[in-house]
mmCIF file of C-alpha atoms in Angstrom:
data_model
loop_
_atom_site.group_PDB
_atom_site.id
_atom_site.type_symbol
_atom_site.label_atom_id
_atom_site.label_comp_id
_atom_site.label_asym_id
_atom_site.label_seq_id
_atom_site.Cartn_x
_atom_site.Cartn_y
_atom_site.Cartn_z
ATOM 1 C CA MET E 1 10.689 12.185 12.165
ATOM 2 C CA ASN E 2 7.694 14.114 13.546
ATOM 3 C CA SER E 3 7.773 13.480 17.303
ATOM 4 C CA ALA E 4 4.250 14.807 17.968
ATOM 5 C CA SER E 5 1.715 12.348 19.375
ATOM 6 C CA LEU E 6 -0.903 10.764 17.146
ATOM 7 C CA SER E 7 -3.668 12.911 18.638
ATOM 8 C CA GLU E 8 -1.620 16.072 18.088
ATOM 9 C CA ARG E 9 -0.930 15.152 14.474
ATOM 10 C CA ALA E 10 -4.596 14.205 13.980
ATOM 11 C CA ASN E 11 -5.568 17.748 14.923
ATOM 12 C CA ARG E 12 -3.692 18.924 11.833
ATOM 13 C CA ARG E 13 -4.106 15.965 9.465
ATOM 14 C CA ARG E 14 -7.628 14.707 8.970
ATOM 15 C CA PHE E 15 -6.555 11.320 7.627
ATOM 16 C CA LEU E 16 -5.190 10.435 11.066
ATOM 17 C CA LYS E 17 -8.383 11.183 13.000
ATOM 18 C CA PRO E 18 -9.933 7.680 12.681
ATOM 19 C CA PHE E 19 -6.672 6.167 13.950
ATOM 20 C CA ALA E 20 -6.866 8.480 16.955
ATOM 21 C CA GLY E 21 -10.387 7.150 17.657
ATOM 22 C CA GLU E 22 -12.291 10.010 16.022
ATOM 23 C CA PRO E 23 -14.770 8.942 13.314
ATOM 24 C CA VAL E 24 -15.478 11.936 11.068
ATOM 25 C CA ALA E 25 -17.993 12.815 8.375
ATOM 26 C CA PRO E 26 -17.194 13.029 5.588
ATOM 27 C CA PRO E 27 -14.508 10.381 6.080
ATOM 28 C CA PRO E 28 -10.919 11.128 5.070
ATOM 29 C CA MET E 29 -10.049 9.842 1.623
ATOM 30 C CA TRP E 30 -7.163 8.922 -0.608
ATOM 31 C CA LEU E 31 -6.934 6.442 -3.488
ATOM 32 C CA MET E 32 -4.470 3.661 -4.121
ATOM 33 C CA ARG E 33 -2.327 4.516 -7.177
ATOM 34 C CA GLN E 34 -3.638 8.072 -7.051
ATOM 35 C CA ALA E 35 -0.343 9.072 -8.680
ATOM 36 C CA GLY E 36 -0.194 7.303 -12.013
ATOM 37 C CA ARG E 37 -0.810 6.954 -15.712
ATOM 38 C CA TYR E 38 -4.382 8.267 -15.711
ATOM 39 C CA LEU E 39 -2.954 11.778 -15.149
ATOM 40 C CA PRO E 40 -1.398 13.571 -18.146
ATOM 41 C CA GLU E 41 1.093 15.347 -15.874
ATOM 42 C CA TYR E 42 2.295 11.952 -14.612
ATOM 43 C CA ARG E 43 2.819 10.691 -18.160
ATOM 44 C CA GLU E 44 4.872 13.784 -18.941
ATOM 45 C CA THR E 45 7.122 13.270 -15.891
ATOM 46 C CA ARG E 46 7.390 9.537 -16.562
ATOM 47 C CA ALA E 47 8.599 10.227 -20.110
ATOM 48 C CA LYS E 48 11.372 12.436 -18.744
ATOM 49 C CA ALA E 49 12.496 9.704 -16.347
ATOM 50 C CA GLY E 50 13.139 7.208 -19.142
ATOM 51 C CA SER E 51 12.056 4.138 -17.168
ATOM 52 C CA PHE E 52 9.788 3.270 -14.275
ATOM 53 C CA LEU E 53 12.640 2.379 -11.910
ATOM 54 C CA ASN E 54 14.496 5.549 -12.878
ATOM 55 C CA LEU E 55 11.419 7.445 -11.740
ATOM 56 C CA CYS E 56 11.305 5.557 -8.432
ATOM 57 C CA TYR E 57 14.972 6.363 -7.792
ATOM 58 C CA ALA E 58 14.829 10.040 -8.797
ATOM 59 C CA PRO E 59 13.680 11.858 -5.630
ATOM 60 C CA GLU E 60 12.789 15.142 -7.322
ATOM 61 C CA MET E 61 10.616 13.462 -9.967
ATOM 62 C CA ALA E 62 9.168 10.849 -7.576
ATOM 63 C CA ALA E 63 8.147 13.641 -5.224
ATOM 64 C CA GLU E 64 6.648 15.575 -8.125
ATOM 65 C CA VAL E 65 4.373 12.717 -9.238
ATOM 66 C CA THR E 66 3.358 12.075 -5.621
ATOM 67 C CA LEU E 67 2.294 15.718 -5.307
ATOM 68 C CA GLN E 68 0.369 15.850 -8.606
ATOM 69 C CA PRO E 69 -2.910 14.270 -7.364
ATOM 70 C CA ILE E 70 -2.748 16.369 -4.187
ATOM 71 C CA ARG E 71 -2.633 19.537 -6.267
ATOM 72 C CA ARG E 72 -5.527 18.330 -8.436
ATOM 73 C CA TYR E 73 -7.850 16.819 -5.861
ATOM 74 C CA GLY E 74 -6.689 17.770 -2.368
ATOM 75 C CA PHE E 75 -6.780 14.227 -0.976
ATOM 76 C CA ASP E 76 -6.386 13.926 2.789
ATOM 77 C CA ALA E 77 -3.358 11.686 2.392
ATOM 78 C CA SER E 78 -0.534 11.274 -0.054
ATOM 79 C CA ILE E 79 1.239 7.970 -0.558
ATOM 80 C CA LEU E 80 4.894 7.793 -1.482
ATOM 81 C CA PHE E 81 5.412 7.054 -5.181
ATOM 82 C CA SER E 82 7.602 3.967 -5.371
ATOM 83 C CA ASP E 83 7.174 0.228 -5.942
ATOM 84 C CA ILE E 84 7.059 -2.863 -3.746
ATOM 85 C CA LEU E 85 9.950 -4.373 -5.741
ATOM 86 C CA VAL E 86 12.393 -1.760 -4.463
ATOM 87 C CA VAL E 87 13.056 -4.224 -1.612
ATOM 88 C CA PRO E 88 14.363 -7.151 -3.712
ATOM 89 C CA ASP E 89 16.182 -4.699 -5.957
ATOM 90 C CA ALA E 90 17.921 -3.176 -2.934
ATOM 91 C CA LEU E 91 18.783 -6.665 -1.650
ATOM 92 C CA GLY E 92 20.649 -7.424 -4.870
ATOM 93 C CA GLN E 93 18.086 -9.305 -6.980
ATOM 94 C CA GLU E 94 18.072 -7.189 -10.102
ATOM 95 C CA VAL E 95 14.624 -5.909 -11.039
ATOM 96 C CA ARG E 96 13.730 -4.606 -14.472
ATOM 97 C CA PHE E 97 10.407 -3.485 -15.900
ATOM 98 C CA VAL E 98 9.617 -4.579 -19.457
ATOM 99 C CA GLU E 99 7.276 -2.200 -21.258
ATOM 100 C CA GLY E 100 3.859 -3.794 -21.647
ATOM 101 C CA GLU E 101 4.849 -6.892 -19.662
ATOM 102 C CA GLY E 102 5.672 -5.741 -16.135
ATOM 103 C CA PRO E 103 8.502 -6.660 -13.764
ATOM 104 C CA ARG E 104 11.145 -9.263 -14.466
ATOM 105 C CA LEU E 105 13.550 -10.737 -11.889
ATOM 106 C CA ASP E 106 16.051 -13.597 -11.985
ATOM 107 C CA PRO E 107 14.053 -16.259 -10.079
ATOM 108 C CA ILE E 108 15.176 -17.597 -6.704
ATOM 109 C CA GLU E 109 14.384 -21.283 -7.023
ATOM 110 C CA ASP E 110 16.134 -22.815 -4.007
ATOM 111 C CA GLU E 111 18.124 -22.044 -0.895
ATOM 112 C CA ALA E 112 21.301 -21.457 -2.926
ATOM 113 C CA GLY E 113 19.543 -18.578 -4.643
ATOM 114 C CA LEU E 114 19.246 -16.774 -1.320
ATOM 115 C CA THR E 115 23.000 -16.198 -1.300
ATOM 116 C CA ARG E 116 22.451 -13.450 -3.884
ATOM 117 C CA LEU E 117 20.589 -11.383 -1.286
ATOM 118 C CA ASP E 118 22.566 -9.063 0.966
ATOM 119 C CA LEU E 119 20.905 -7.148 3.794
ATOM 120 C CA ALA E 120 24.013 -4.983 4.164
ATOM 121 C CA ARG E 121 23.674 -3.451 0.698
ATOM 122 C CA THR E 122 20.148 -2.039 0.954
ATOM 123 C CA GLY E 123 21.168 1.293 2.435
ATOM 124 C CA GLU E 124 22.040 2.963 -0.867
ATOM 125 C CA LYS E 125 18.667 2.460 -2.544
ATOM 126 C CA TYR E 126 16.569 2.853 0.600
ATOM 127 C CA SER E 127 18.249 6.191 1.255
ATOM 128 C CA ILE E 128 17.281 7.397 -2.229
ATOM 129 C CA VAL E 129 13.621 6.551 -1.632
ATOM 130 C CA CYS E 130 13.729 8.161 1.796
ATOM 131 C CA GLU E 131 15.066 11.345 0.262
ATOM 132 C CA THR E 132 11.767 11.406 -1.642
ATOM 133 C CA VAL E 133 9.891 10.971 1.642
ATOM 134 C CA ALA E 134 11.778 13.875 3.218
ATOM 135 C CA ARG E 135 11.098 16.097 0.196
ATOM 136 C CA LEU E 136 7.421 15.248 0.360
ATOM 137 C CA ARG E 137 7.051 16.027 4.042
ATOM 138 C CA GLN E 138 8.637 19.381 3.330
ATOM 139 C CA ASP E 139 6.539 20.165 0.217
ATOM 140 C CA LEU E 140 3.129 18.703 1.103
ATOM 141 C CA PRO E 141 0.506 20.963 2.684
ATOM 142 C CA ASP E 142 0.724 20.604 6.456
ATOM 143 C CA GLU E 143 -2.821 19.206 6.593
ATOM 144 C CA THR E 144 -1.964 16.355 4.200
ATOM 145 C CA ALA E 145 -0.767 13.112 5.776
ATOM 146 C CA LEU E 146 2.070 11.177 4.173
ATOM 147 C CA ILE E 147 1.794 7.390 3.918
ATOM 148 C CA GLY E 148 4.889 5.236 3.536
ATOM 149 C CA PHE E 149 4.619 1.644 2.353
ATOM 150 C CA CYS E 150 6.177 -1.630 1.376
ATOM 151 C CA GLY E 151 5.004 -4.941 0.013
ATOM 152 C CA ALA E 152 4.315 -7.701 2.513
ATOM 153 C CA PRO E 153 6.895 -10.509 2.609
ATOM 154 C CA TRP E 154 4.561 -13.081 1.034
ATOM 155 C CA THR E 155 3.633 -10.872 -1.918
ATOM 156 C CA VAL E 156 7.197 -9.714 -2.567
ATOM 157 C CA ALA E 157 8.412 -13.320 -2.335
ATOM 158 C CA THR E 158 5.977 -14.388 -5.071
ATOM 159 C CA TYR E 159 7.797 -12.102 -7.522
ATOM 160 C CA MET E 160 11.238 -13.087 -6.266
ATOM 161 C CA VAL E 161 10.542 -16.795 -6.682
ATOM 162 C CA GLY E 162 8.428 -16.595 -9.824
ATOM 163 C CA GLY E 163 10.601 -14.016 -11.563
ATOM 164 C CA LYS E 164 7.504 -12.055 -12.580
ATOM 165 C CA GLY E 165 3.867 -11.562 -11.714
ATOM 166 C CA SER E 166 1.505 -14.481 -12.241
ATOM 167 C CA PRO E 167 -2.241 -15.107 -11.939
ATOM 168 C CA ASP E 168 -1.875 -17.834 -9.304
ATOM 169 C CA GLN E 169 1.560 -17.329 -7.664
ATOM 170 C CA ALA E 170 2.196 -21.027 -8.336
ATOM 171 C CA ALA E 171 6.001 -20.908 -8.154
ATOM 172 C CA ALA E 172 6.056 -19.423 -4.658
ATOM 173 C CA ARG E 173 3.249 -21.649 -3.420
ATOM 174 C CA LEU E 174 5.109 -24.730 -4.673
ATOM 175 C CA MET E 175 8.353 -23.637 -3.043
ATOM 176 C CA ALA E 176 6.492 -23.027 0.218
ATOM 177 C CA TYR E 177 5.089 -26.575 0.057
ATOM 178 C CA LYS E 178 8.173 -28.416 -1.224
ATOM 179 C CA ASN E 179 10.946 -26.479 0.511
ATOM 180 C CA ALA E 180 9.339 -24.672 3.428
ATOM 181 C CA ASP E 181 12.642 -24.139 5.265
ATOM 182 C CA ALA E 182 14.214 -22.273 2.344
ATOM 183 C CA PHE E 183 11.043 -20.292 1.771
ATOM 184 C CA GLN E 184 10.946 -19.372 5.464
ATOM 185 C CA LYS E 185 14.510 -18.056 5.182
ATOM 186 C CA LEU E 186 13.428 -15.845 2.268
ATOM 187 C CA ILE E 187 10.460 -14.552 4.274
ATOM 188 C CA ASP E 188 12.734 -13.843 7.253
ATOM 189 C CA ILE E 189 15.105 -11.825 5.051
ATOM 190 C CA LEU E 190 12.174 -9.835 3.715
ATOM 191 C CA VAL E 191 10.821 -9.164 7.209
ATOM 192 C CA GLU E 192 14.216 -7.870 8.328
ATOM 193 C CA SER E 193 14.732 -5.690 5.284
ATOM 194 C CA SER E 194 11.162 -4.380 5.183
ATOM 195 C CA VAL E 195 11.212 -3.312 8.840
ATOM 196 C CA ASP E 196 14.430 -1.417 8.160
ATOM 197 C CA TYR E 197 12.917 0.175 5.038
ATOM 198 C CA LEU E 198 9.704 1.280 6.776
ATOM 199 C CA SER E 199 11.645 2.552 9.769
ATOM 200 C CA GLN E 200 13.701 4.764 7.485
ATOM 201 C CA GLN E 201 10.502 6.080 5.905
ATOM 202 C CA VAL E 202 9.122 7.010 9.329
ATOM 203 C CA GLU E 203 12.385 8.724 10.241
ATOM 204 C CA ALA E 204 12.168 10.685 6.988
ATOM 205 C CA GLY E 205 8.660 11.944 7.782
ATOM 206 C CA ALA E 206 5.962 9.336 7.021
ATOM 207 C CA ASP E 207 2.833 9.773 9.202
ATOM 208 C CA ALA E 208 1.448 6.267 8.632
ATOM 209 C CA LEU E 209 2.400 3.023 6.891
ATOM 210 C CA GLN E 210 0.606 0.567 4.641
ATOM 211 C CA ILE E 211 1.755 -3.013 4.059
ATOM 212 C CA PHE E 212 0.460 -4.297 0.723
ATOM 213 C CA ASP E 213 -0.167 -8.064 0.628
ATOM 214 C CA SER E 214 -1.612 -8.039 -2.866
ATOM 215 C CA TRP E 215 -1.541 -11.829 -3.278
ATOM 216 C CA ALA E 216 -2.715 -12.876 0.204
ATOM 217 C CA GLY E 217 -5.882 -14.303 -1.316
ATOM 218 C CA SER E 218 -4.003 -16.960 -3.306
ATOM 219 C CA LEU E 219 -3.050 -18.976 -0.224
ATOM 220 C CA ALA E 220 -5.019 -21.850 1.284
ATOM 221 C CA ASP E 221 -6.391 -21.047 4.730
ATOM 222 C CA ASN E 222 -3.932 -23.420 6.420
ATOM 223 C CA GLN E 223 -1.018 -21.539 4.800
ATOM 224 C CA PHE E 224 -2.343 -18.049 5.456
ATOM 225 C CA GLU E 225 -1.204 -17.727 9.050
ATOM 226 C CA ARG E 226 2.384 -18.822 8.341
ATOM 227 C CA TRP E 227 3.060 -16.779 5.218
ATOM 228 C CA VAL E 228 0.754 -13.747 5.660
ATOM 229 C CA SER E 229 -0.190 -13.168 9.283
ATOM 230 C CA ALA E 230 3.003 -14.315 11.029
ATOM 231 C CA PRO E 231 5.488 -12.193 9.018
ATOM 232 C CA THR E 232 3.208 -9.161 9.223
ATOM 233 C CA ARG E 233 2.836 -9.662 12.973
ATOM 234 C CA VAL E 234 6.616 -9.597 13.416
ATOM 235 C CA MET E 235 6.908 -6.482 11.289
ATOM 236 C CA VAL E 236 4.134 -4.643 13.129
ATOM 237 C CA SER E 237 5.509 -5.627 16.539
ATOM 238 C CA ARG E 238 9.001 -4.431 15.719
ATOM 239 C CA LEU E 239 7.774 -1.181 14.182
ATOM 240 C CA LYS E 240 5.471 -0.483 17.124
ATOM 241 C CA GLU E 241 8.342 -0.962 19.548
ATOM 242 C CA LYS E 242 10.107 1.939 17.870
ATOM 243 C CA TYR E 243 7.153 4.023 16.675
ATOM 244 C CA PRO E 244 4.058 3.342 18.805
ATOM 245 C CA GLU E 245 2.333 6.485 17.476
ATOM 246 C CA ILE E 246 2.575 5.511 13.784
ATOM 247 C CA PRO E 247 -0.617 3.884 12.427
ATOM 248 C CA ILE E 248 -0.098 0.767 10.316
ATOM 249 C CA LEU E 249 -2.619 -0.423 7.729
ATOM 250 C CA GLY E 250 -2.594 -3.969 6.389
ATOM 251 C CA PHE E 251 -4.016 -4.865 2.979
ATOM 252 C CA PRO E 252 -4.514 -8.660 2.750
ATOM 253 C CA ARG E 253 -6.093 -8.379 -0.684
ATOM 254 C CA GLY E 254 -8.484 -11.180 -1.577
ATOM 255 C CA ALA E 255 -8.531 -12.663 1.926
ATOM 256 C CA ASP E 256 -11.948 -11.278 2.790
ATOM 257 C CA LEU E 257 -13.180 -14.065 5.085
ATOM 258 C CA LEU E 258 -9.854 -14.001 6.920
ATOM 259 C CA SER E 259 -9.642 -10.219 7.365
ATOM 260 C CA ALA E 260 -10.763 -10.188 11.008
ATOM 261 C CA LYS E 261 -8.407 -13.081 11.789
ATOM 262 C CA PHE E 262 -5.613 -11.161 10.059
ATOM 263 C CA ALA E 263 -6.397 -8.056 12.126
ATOM 264 C CA ARG E 264 -6.359 -9.985 15.410
ATOM 265 C CA GLU E 265 -3.173 -11.886 14.615
ATOM 266 C CA THR E 266 -1.053 -9.046 13.237
ATOM 267 C CA GLY E 267 -1.732 -6.054 15.490
ATOM 268 C CA VAL E 268 -2.369 -3.635 12.616
ATOM 269 C CA ASP E 269 -4.301 -0.438 13.304
ATOM 270 C CA GLY E 270 -6.443 -0.707 10.198
ATOM 271 C CA VAL E 271 -7.425 -3.082 7.403
ATOM 272 C CA SER E 272 -7.868 -2.213 3.737
ATOM 273 C CA CYS E 273 -10.660 -4.088 1.971
ATOM 274 C CA ASN E 274 -10.750 -5.030 -1.686
ATOM 275 C CA THR E 275 -13.780 -4.713 -3.943
ATOM 276 C CA ALA E 276 -15.013 -8.262 -3.315
ATOM 277 C CA MET E 277 -15.494 -7.562 0.401
ATOM 278 C CA PRO E 278 -19.256 -7.067 0.894
ATOM 279 C CA LEU E 279 -20.338 -3.859 2.586
ATOM 280 C CA GLY E 280 -21.819 -5.985 5.350
ATOM 281 C CA GLY E 281 -18.427 -7.608 5.763
ATOM 282 C CA MET E 282 -16.789 -4.213 6.168
ATOM 283 C CA VAL E 283 -19.325 -3.291 8.829
ATOM 284 C CA GLU E 284 -18.735 -6.599 10.638
ATOM 285 C CA LEU E 285 -14.976 -6.109 10.420
ATOM 286 C CA SER E 286 -15.345 -2.668 11.973
ATOM 287 C CA GLU E 287 -17.585 -3.966 14.760
ATOM 288 C CA GLU E 288 -15.539 -7.081 15.480
ATOM 289 C CA THR E 289 -12.108 -5.452 15.568
ATOM 290 C CA GLY E 290 -12.778 -1.812 16.453
ATOM 291 C CA LEU E 291 -10.056 -0.900 13.954
ATOM 292 C CA VAL E 292 -10.005 1.541 11.081
ATOM 293 C CA VAL E 293 -11.490 0.029 7.919
ATOM 294 C CA GLN E 294 -10.509 1.307 4.481
ATOM 295 C CA GLY E 295 -11.983 0.598 1.035
ATOM 296 C CA ASN E 296 -13.655 -0.669 -1.173
ATOM 297 C CA LEU E 297 -15.046 1.085 -4.272
ATOM 298 C CA ASP E 298 -14.557 -0.890 -7.491
ATOM 299 C CA PRO E 299 -11.844 0.840 -9.588
ATOM 300 C CA LEU E 300 -13.887 0.007 -12.696
ATOM 301 C CA LEU E 301 -16.770 2.069 -11.329
ATOM 302 C CA LEU E 302 -14.360 4.977 -11.195
ATOM 303 C CA VAL E 303 -13.665 4.351 -14.885
ATOM 304 C CA SER E 304 -17.366 4.272 -15.813
ATOM 305 C CA GLY E 305 -18.441 7.099 -13.489
ATOM 306 C CA GLY E 306 -21.986 8.394 -13.707
ATOM 307 C CA ALA E 307 -25.025 7.554 -11.618
ATOM 308 C CA GLN E 308 -23.926 4.008 -10.798
ATOM 309 C CA MET E 309 -20.726 5.288 -9.245
ATOM 310 C CA ASP E 310 -22.629 7.936 -7.293
ATOM 311 C CA GLU E 311 -25.069 5.352 -5.929
ATOM 312 C CA ARG E 312 -22.325 2.972 -4.826
ATOM 313 C CA VAL E 313 -20.350 5.775 -3.189
ATOM 314 C CA ASP E 314 -23.449 6.755 -1.235
ATOM 315 C CA GLU E 315 -24.026 3.127 -0.176
ATOM 316 C CA ILE E 316 -20.474 2.811 1.117
ATOM 317 C CA LEU E 317 -20.607 6.113 2.971
ATOM 318 C CA GLU E 318 -23.954 5.303 4.573
ATOM 319 C CA ALA E 319 -22.900 1.785 5.608
ATOM 320 C CA MET E 320 -19.751 3.125 7.274
ATOM 321 C CA ARG E 321 -21.366 6.184 8.849
ATOM 322 C CA GLY E 322 -20.097 6.808 12.370
ATOM 323 C CA ARG E 323 -17.323 4.236 12.064
ATOM 324 C CA LYS E 324 -13.567 4.603 11.932
ATOM 325 C CA PHE E 325 -13.390 4.617 8.154
ATOM 326 C CA VAL E 326 -11.158 5.872 5.347
ATOM 327 C CA PHE E 327 -12.707 6.096 1.883
ATOM 328 C CA ASN E 328 -10.622 4.361 -0.782
ATOM 329 C CA LEU E 329 -10.809 1.981 -3.701
ATOM 330 C CA GLY E 330 -10.693 -1.793 -3.500
ATOM 331 C CA HIS E 331 -7.443 -1.664 -5.475
ATOM 332 C CA GLY E 332 -5.477 0.909 -7.468
ATOM 333 C CA ILE E 333 -6.764 3.458 -9.969
ATOM 334 C CA LEU E 334 -6.701 2.023 -13.493
ATOM 335 C CA GLN E 335 -4.645 3.840 -16.112
ATOM 336 C CA TYR E 336 -7.639 4.556 -18.378
ATOM 337 C CA THR E 337 -9.638 6.266 -15.610
ATOM 338 C CA PRO E 338 -10.942 9.687 -16.705
ATOM 339 C CA PRO E 339 -9.509 12.334 -14.342
ATOM 340 C CA GLU E 340 -12.899 14.079 -14.297
ATOM 341 C CA ASN E 341 -14.435 10.971 -12.703
ATOM 342 C CA VAL E 342 -11.921 11.229 -9.871
ATOM 343 C CA ALA E 343 -12.923 14.864 -9.388
ATOM 344 C CA ARG E 344 -16.578 13.803 -9.287
ATOM 345 C CA LEU E 345 -15.790 11.107 -6.722
ATOM 346 C CA VAL E 346 -13.964 13.564 -4.470
ATOM 347 C CA GLU E 347 -16.868 16.012 -4.698
ATOM 348 C CA ARG E 348 -19.374 13.256 -3.843
ATOM 349 C CA VAL E 349 -17.465 12.037 -0.789
ATOM 350 C CA ARG E 350 -16.767 15.564 0.464
ATOM 351 C CA ALA E 351 -20.484 16.418 0.280
ATOM 352 C CA PHE E 352 -21.444 13.573 2.651
ATOM 353 C CA LYS E 353 -22.771 14.732 6.025
#
């Protein structure tokens, strides 16, 4: 773990400056899923790995694909290449990825299903991922920050209960309504395991952390605090006790109207905003919380490129001028994104004064 203070690290790594209270122009930038299938070099490495999970658990190859977009574009931050479902896989709920269909898990449908999960067995797989983190901190340029991550308990639980991704997360929502005690036990297990996982990433060299709550927006407002804010608050509190100098970003995707509430209740240092968050909402979030705000270019605009993308980039940059802001997308890069459009985006943001 890097023991330097946040301000000391921010002097070397531009991404960290907003978290140290230093708005900068142009803002630091990185892109969610910046390592992925839109890059031909990623597809080549992925083919060698044989499967997606093999790639996640092969430190040399996982580090290689994490470094690929840094070599191409020189982003201010790199994010560990892995997957949010490493956590249930490490706990003992087998995860497999079916080509063209996505992840598949044996569903946990009741409290008895929780007996399959074992907090004591996670060390083996977490240590493999953290070997990737250590390799990255060694191989990345010193000026490039390294972001570690995990999925938020609510989002990870939706896959564990549903057995796969779904458009409405109905299985998990029903379990939370019908058997709240059992669902709470699952969330508690995920909080415990995720704090351990993120702690190991920090020890291995991560400069900052992001907690992805990709399905936060599917919950009713009266369920949001219990299943999104409360678990994240516990995680942030426990991580801050050990690592007060490590910035933590929360991404409650789709919960735009609740973003400020989420920020106040969880203690995160920054909030990622999805594409549906209006620019005015991002400005209000910045003013109301004083935290770092990150987002929110539409990934489809990055696919289309051209003048419309340029205009929207300029609007975002101008709206967030002088604020603690990190330029990013509203969600991950899509696999059919032309790499030249990413290069154009980087050039446009870097030219902002």
